[in-house]
PDB file of C-alpha atoms and ligand atoms in Angstrom:
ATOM      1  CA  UNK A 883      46.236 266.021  50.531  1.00  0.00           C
ATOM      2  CA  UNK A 884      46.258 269.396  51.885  1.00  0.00           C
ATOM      3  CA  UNK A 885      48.786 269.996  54.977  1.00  0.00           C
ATOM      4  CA  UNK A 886      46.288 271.620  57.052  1.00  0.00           C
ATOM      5  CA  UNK A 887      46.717 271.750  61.039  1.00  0.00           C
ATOM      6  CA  UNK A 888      43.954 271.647  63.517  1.00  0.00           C
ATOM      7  CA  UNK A 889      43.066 272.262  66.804  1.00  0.00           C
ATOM      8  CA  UNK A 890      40.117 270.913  68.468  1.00  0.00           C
ATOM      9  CA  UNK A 891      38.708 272.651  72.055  1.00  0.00           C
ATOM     10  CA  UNK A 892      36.861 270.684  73.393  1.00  0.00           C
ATOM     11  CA  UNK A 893      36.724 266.662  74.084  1.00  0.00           C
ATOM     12  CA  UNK A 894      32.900 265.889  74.494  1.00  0.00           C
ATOM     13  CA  UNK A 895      31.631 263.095  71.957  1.00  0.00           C
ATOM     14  CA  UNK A 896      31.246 265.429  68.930  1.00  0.00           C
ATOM     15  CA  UNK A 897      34.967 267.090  69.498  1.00  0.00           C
ATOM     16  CA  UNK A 898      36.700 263.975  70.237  1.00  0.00           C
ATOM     17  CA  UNK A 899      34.776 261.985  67.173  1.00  0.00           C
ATOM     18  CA  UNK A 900      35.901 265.418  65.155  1.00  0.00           C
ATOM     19  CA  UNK A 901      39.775 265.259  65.997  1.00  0.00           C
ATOM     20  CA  UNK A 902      40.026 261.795  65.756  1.00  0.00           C
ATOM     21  CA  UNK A 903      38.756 261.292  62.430  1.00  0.00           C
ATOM     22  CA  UNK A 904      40.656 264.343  61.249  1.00  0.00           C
ATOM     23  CA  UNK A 905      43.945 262.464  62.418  1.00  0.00           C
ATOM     24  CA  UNK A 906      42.959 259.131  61.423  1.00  0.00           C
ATOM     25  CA  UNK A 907      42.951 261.103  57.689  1.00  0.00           C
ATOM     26  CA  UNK A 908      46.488 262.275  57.975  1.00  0.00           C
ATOM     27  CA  UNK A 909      46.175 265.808  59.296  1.00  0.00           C
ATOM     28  CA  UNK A 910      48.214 267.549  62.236  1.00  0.00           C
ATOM     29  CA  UNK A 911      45.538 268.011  65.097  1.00  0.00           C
ATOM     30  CA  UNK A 912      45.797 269.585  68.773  1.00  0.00           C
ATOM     31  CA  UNK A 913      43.375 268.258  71.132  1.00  0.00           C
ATOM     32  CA  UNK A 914      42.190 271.029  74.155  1.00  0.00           C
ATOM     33  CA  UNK A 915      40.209 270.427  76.957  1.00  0.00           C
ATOM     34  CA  UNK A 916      40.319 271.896  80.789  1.00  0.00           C
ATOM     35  CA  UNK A 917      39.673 268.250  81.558  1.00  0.00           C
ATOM     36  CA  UNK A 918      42.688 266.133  82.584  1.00  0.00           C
ATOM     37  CA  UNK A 919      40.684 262.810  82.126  1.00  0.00           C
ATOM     38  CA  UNK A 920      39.157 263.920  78.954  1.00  0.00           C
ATOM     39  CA  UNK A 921      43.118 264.729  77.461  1.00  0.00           C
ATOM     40  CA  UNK A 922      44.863 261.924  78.778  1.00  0.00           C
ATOM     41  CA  UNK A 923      41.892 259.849  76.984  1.00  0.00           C
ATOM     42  CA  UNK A 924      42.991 261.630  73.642  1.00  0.00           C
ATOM     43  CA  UNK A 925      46.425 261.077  73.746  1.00  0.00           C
ATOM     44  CA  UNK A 926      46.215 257.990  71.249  1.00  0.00           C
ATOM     45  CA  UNK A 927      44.022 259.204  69.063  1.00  0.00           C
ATOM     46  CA  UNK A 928      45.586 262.838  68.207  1.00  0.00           C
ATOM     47  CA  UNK A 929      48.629 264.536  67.029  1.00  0.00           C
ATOM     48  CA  UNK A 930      49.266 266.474  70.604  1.00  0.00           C
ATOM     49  CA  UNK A 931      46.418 266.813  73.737  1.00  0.00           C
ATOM     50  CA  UNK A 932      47.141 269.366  76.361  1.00  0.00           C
ATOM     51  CA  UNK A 933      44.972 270.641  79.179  1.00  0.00           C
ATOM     52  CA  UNK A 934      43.813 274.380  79.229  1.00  0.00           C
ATOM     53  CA  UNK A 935      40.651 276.193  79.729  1.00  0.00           C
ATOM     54  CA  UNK A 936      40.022 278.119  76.737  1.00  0.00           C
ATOM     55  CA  UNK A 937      39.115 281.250  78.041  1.00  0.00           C
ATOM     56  CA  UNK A 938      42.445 281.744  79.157  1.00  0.00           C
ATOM     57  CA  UNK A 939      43.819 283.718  76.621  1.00  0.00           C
ATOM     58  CA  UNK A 940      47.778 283.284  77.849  1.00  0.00           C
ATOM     59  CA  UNK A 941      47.080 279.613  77.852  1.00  0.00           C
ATOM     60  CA  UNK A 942      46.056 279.934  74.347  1.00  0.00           C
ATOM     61  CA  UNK A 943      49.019 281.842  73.504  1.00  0.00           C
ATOM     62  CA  UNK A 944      51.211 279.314  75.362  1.00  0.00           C
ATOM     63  CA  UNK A 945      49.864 276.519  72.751  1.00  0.00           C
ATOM     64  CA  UNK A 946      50.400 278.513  69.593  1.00  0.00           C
ATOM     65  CA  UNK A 947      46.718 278.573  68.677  1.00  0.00           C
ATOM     66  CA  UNK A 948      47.440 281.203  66.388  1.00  0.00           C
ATOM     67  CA  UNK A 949      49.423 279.058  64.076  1.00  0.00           C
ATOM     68  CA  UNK A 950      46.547 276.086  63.325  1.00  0.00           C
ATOM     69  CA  UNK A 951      44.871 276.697  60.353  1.00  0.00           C
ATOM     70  CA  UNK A 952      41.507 275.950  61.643  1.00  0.00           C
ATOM     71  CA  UNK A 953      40.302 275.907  65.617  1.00  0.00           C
ATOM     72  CA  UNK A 954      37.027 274.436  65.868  1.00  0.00           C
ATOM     73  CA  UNK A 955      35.324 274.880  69.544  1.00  0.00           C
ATOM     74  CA  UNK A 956      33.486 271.916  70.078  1.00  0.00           C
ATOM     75  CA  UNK A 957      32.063 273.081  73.554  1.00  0.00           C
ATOM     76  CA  UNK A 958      28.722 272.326  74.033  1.00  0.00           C
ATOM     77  CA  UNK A 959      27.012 273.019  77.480  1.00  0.00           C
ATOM     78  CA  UNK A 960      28.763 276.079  78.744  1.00  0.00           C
ATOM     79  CA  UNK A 961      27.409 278.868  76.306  1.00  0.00           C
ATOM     80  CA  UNK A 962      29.623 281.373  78.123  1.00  0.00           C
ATOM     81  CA  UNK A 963      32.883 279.413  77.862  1.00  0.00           C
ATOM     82  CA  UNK A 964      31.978 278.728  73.555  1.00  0.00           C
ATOM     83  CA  UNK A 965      31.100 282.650  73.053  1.00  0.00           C
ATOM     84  CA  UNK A 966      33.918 284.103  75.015  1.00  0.00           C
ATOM     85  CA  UNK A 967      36.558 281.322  73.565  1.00  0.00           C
ATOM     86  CA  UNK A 968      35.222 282.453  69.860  1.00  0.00           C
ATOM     87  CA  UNK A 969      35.763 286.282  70.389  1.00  0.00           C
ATOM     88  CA  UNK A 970      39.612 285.728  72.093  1.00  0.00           C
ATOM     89  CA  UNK A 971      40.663 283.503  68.922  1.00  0.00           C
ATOM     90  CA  UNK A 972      39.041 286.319  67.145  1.00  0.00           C
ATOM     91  CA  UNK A 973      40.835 289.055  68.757  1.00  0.00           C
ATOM     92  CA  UNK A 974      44.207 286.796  68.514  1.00  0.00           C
ATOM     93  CA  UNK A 975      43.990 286.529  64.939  1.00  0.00           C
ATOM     94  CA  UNK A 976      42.979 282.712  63.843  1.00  0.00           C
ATOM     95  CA  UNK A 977      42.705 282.273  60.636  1.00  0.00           C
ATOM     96  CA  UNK A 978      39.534 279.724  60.569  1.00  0.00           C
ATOM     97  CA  UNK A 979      37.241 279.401  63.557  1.00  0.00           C
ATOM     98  CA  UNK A 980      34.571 276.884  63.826  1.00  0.00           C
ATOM     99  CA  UNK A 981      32.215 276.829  66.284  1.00  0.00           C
ATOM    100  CA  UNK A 982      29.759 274.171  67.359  1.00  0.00           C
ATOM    101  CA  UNK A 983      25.907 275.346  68.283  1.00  0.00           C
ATOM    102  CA  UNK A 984      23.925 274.131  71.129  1.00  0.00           C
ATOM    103  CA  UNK A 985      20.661 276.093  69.244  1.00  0.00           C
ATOM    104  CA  UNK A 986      19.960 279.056  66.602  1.00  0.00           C
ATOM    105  CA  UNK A 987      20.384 282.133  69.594  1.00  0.00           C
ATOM    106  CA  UNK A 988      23.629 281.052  69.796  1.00  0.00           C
ATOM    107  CA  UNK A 989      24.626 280.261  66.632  1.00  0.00           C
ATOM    108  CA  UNK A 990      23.909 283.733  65.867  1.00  0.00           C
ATOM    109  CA  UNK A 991      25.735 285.478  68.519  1.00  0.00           C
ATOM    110  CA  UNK A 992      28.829 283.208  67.524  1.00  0.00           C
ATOM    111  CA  UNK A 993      28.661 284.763  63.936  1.00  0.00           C
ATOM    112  CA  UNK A 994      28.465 288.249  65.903  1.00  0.00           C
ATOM    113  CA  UNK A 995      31.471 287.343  67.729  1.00  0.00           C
ATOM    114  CA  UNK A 996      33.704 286.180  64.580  1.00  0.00           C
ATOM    115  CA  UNK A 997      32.931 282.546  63.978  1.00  0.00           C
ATOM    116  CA  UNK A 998      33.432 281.943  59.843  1.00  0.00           C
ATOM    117  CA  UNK A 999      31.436 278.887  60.599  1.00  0.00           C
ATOM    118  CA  UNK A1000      29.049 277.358  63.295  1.00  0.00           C
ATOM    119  CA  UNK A1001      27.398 273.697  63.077  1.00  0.00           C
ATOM    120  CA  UNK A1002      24.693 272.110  64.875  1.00  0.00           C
ATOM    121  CA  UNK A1003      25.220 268.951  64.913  1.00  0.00           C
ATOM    122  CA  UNK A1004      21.863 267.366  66.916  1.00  0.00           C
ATOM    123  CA  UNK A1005      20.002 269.458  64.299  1.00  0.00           C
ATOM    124  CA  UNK A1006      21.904 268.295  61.013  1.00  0.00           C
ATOM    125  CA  UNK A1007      21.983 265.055  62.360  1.00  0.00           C
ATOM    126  CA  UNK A1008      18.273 264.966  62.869  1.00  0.00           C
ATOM    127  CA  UNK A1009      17.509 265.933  58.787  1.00  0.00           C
ATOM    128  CA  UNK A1010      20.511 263.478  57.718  1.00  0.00           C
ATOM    129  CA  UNK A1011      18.219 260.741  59.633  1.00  0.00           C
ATOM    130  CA  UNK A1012      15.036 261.861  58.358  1.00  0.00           C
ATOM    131  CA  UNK A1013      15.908 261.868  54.589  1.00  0.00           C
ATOM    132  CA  UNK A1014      17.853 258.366  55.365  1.00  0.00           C
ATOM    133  CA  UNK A1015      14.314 256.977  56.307  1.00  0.00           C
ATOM    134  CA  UNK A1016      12.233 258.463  54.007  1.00  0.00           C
ATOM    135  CA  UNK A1017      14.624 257.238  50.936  1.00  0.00           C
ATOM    136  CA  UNK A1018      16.827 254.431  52.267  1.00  0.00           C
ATOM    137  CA  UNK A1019      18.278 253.568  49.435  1.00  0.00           C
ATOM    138  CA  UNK A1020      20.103 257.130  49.533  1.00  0.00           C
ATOM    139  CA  UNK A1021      23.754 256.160  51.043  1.00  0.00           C
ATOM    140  CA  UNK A1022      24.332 260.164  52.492  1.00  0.00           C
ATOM    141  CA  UNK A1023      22.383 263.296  52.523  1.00  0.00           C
TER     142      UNK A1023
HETATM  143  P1  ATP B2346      29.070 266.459  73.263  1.00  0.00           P
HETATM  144  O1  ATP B2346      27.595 266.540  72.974  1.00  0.00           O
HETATM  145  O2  ATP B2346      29.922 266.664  72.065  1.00  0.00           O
HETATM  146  O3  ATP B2346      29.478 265.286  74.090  1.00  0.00           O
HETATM  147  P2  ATP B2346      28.554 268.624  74.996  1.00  0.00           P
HETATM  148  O4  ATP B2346      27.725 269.475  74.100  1.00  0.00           O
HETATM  149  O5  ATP B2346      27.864 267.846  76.080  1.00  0.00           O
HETATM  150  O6  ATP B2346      29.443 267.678  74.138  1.00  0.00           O
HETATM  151  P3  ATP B2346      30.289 269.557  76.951  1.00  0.00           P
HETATM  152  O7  ATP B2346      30.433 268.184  77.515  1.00  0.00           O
HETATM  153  O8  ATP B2346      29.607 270.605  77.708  1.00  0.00           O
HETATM  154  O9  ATP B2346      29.664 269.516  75.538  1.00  0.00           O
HETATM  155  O10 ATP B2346      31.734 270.118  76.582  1.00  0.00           O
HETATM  156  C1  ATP B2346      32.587 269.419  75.749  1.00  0.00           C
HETATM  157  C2  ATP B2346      33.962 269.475  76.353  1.00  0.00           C
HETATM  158  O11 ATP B2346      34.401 270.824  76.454  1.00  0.00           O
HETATM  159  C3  ATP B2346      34.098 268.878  77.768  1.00  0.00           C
HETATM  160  O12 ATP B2346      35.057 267.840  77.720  1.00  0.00           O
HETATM  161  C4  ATP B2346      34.554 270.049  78.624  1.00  0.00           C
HETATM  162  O13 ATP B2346      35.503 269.655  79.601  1.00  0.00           O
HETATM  163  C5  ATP B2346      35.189 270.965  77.594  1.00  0.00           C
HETATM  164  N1  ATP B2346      35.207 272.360  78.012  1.00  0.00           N
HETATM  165  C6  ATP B2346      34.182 273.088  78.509  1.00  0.00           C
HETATM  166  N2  ATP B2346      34.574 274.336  78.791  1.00  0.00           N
HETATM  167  C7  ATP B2346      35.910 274.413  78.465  1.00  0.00           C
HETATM  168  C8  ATP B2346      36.894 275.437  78.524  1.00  0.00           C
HETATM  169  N3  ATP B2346      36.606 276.658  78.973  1.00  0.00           N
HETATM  170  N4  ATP B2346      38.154 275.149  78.101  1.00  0.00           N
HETATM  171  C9  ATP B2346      38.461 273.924  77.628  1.00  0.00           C
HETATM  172  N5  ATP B2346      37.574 272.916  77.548  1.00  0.00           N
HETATM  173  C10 ATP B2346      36.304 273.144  77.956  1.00  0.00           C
END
């Protein structure tokens, strides 16, 4: 196995699901989120969890961000906060920045901004389902 490090911004359901099976697979991951309750319910299932807003760019010095080898931003509802906290890992260097996408718009302006990658998972999600139904017997799409 690859000794890969990770840090996830961002502890909504598709963040937390992402760090957790990430570290339930071996790897070194850093859970973010501005929300105390959200870290504190992290603790268990990751590496390290600290609270920060992510479009702090000291705070994201403090933690080192610069030395994960991939920072996915798993923040969903506040567009701002998930285009802004793209361009500052930009701008700081990280080597692999993911980016979750609320819709296509963004998705594009998140490229613009220096994402290498940017999922949507509702939409993904959707087509896995659909194949699923229309050819059960098909374990994964
Ligand atoms: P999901 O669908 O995965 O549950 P979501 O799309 O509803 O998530 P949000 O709940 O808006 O996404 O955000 C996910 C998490 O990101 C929340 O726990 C929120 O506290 C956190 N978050 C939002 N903005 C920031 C920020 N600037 N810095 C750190 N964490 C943030």
């Amino acid at each position: 196995m690859e000794n890969k490090s990770f840090a996830v911004i961002g502890l909504g359901r598709f963040g937390s699901s992402l760090a957790e099976q990430l570290y339930s697979l071996g790897y070194d991951v850093m859970a973010i989120d501005e929300n105390t309750e959200r870290v504190q319910d992290s603790i268990e299932i990751v590496t390290h969890a600290v609270q920060a807003d992510s479009t702090d760019e000291q705070a994201l010095k403090e933690i080192g961000i610069r030395n994960f080898d991939v920072v996915v931003v798993a923040i969903g509802a506040d567009i701002q906060a998930s285009i802004l906290t793209t361009l500052i890992l930009k701008e700081m260097g990280v080597k692999r920045i993911v980016v979750k996408a609320q819709n296509e718009r963004h998705g594009q302006v998140l490229y613009k901004v220096g994402a290498d990658r940017v999922v949507f998972p509702e939409r993904d999600m959707g087509l896995r389902v659909a194949h699923n139904l229309i050819s059960p017997n098909v374990l994964d799409f």
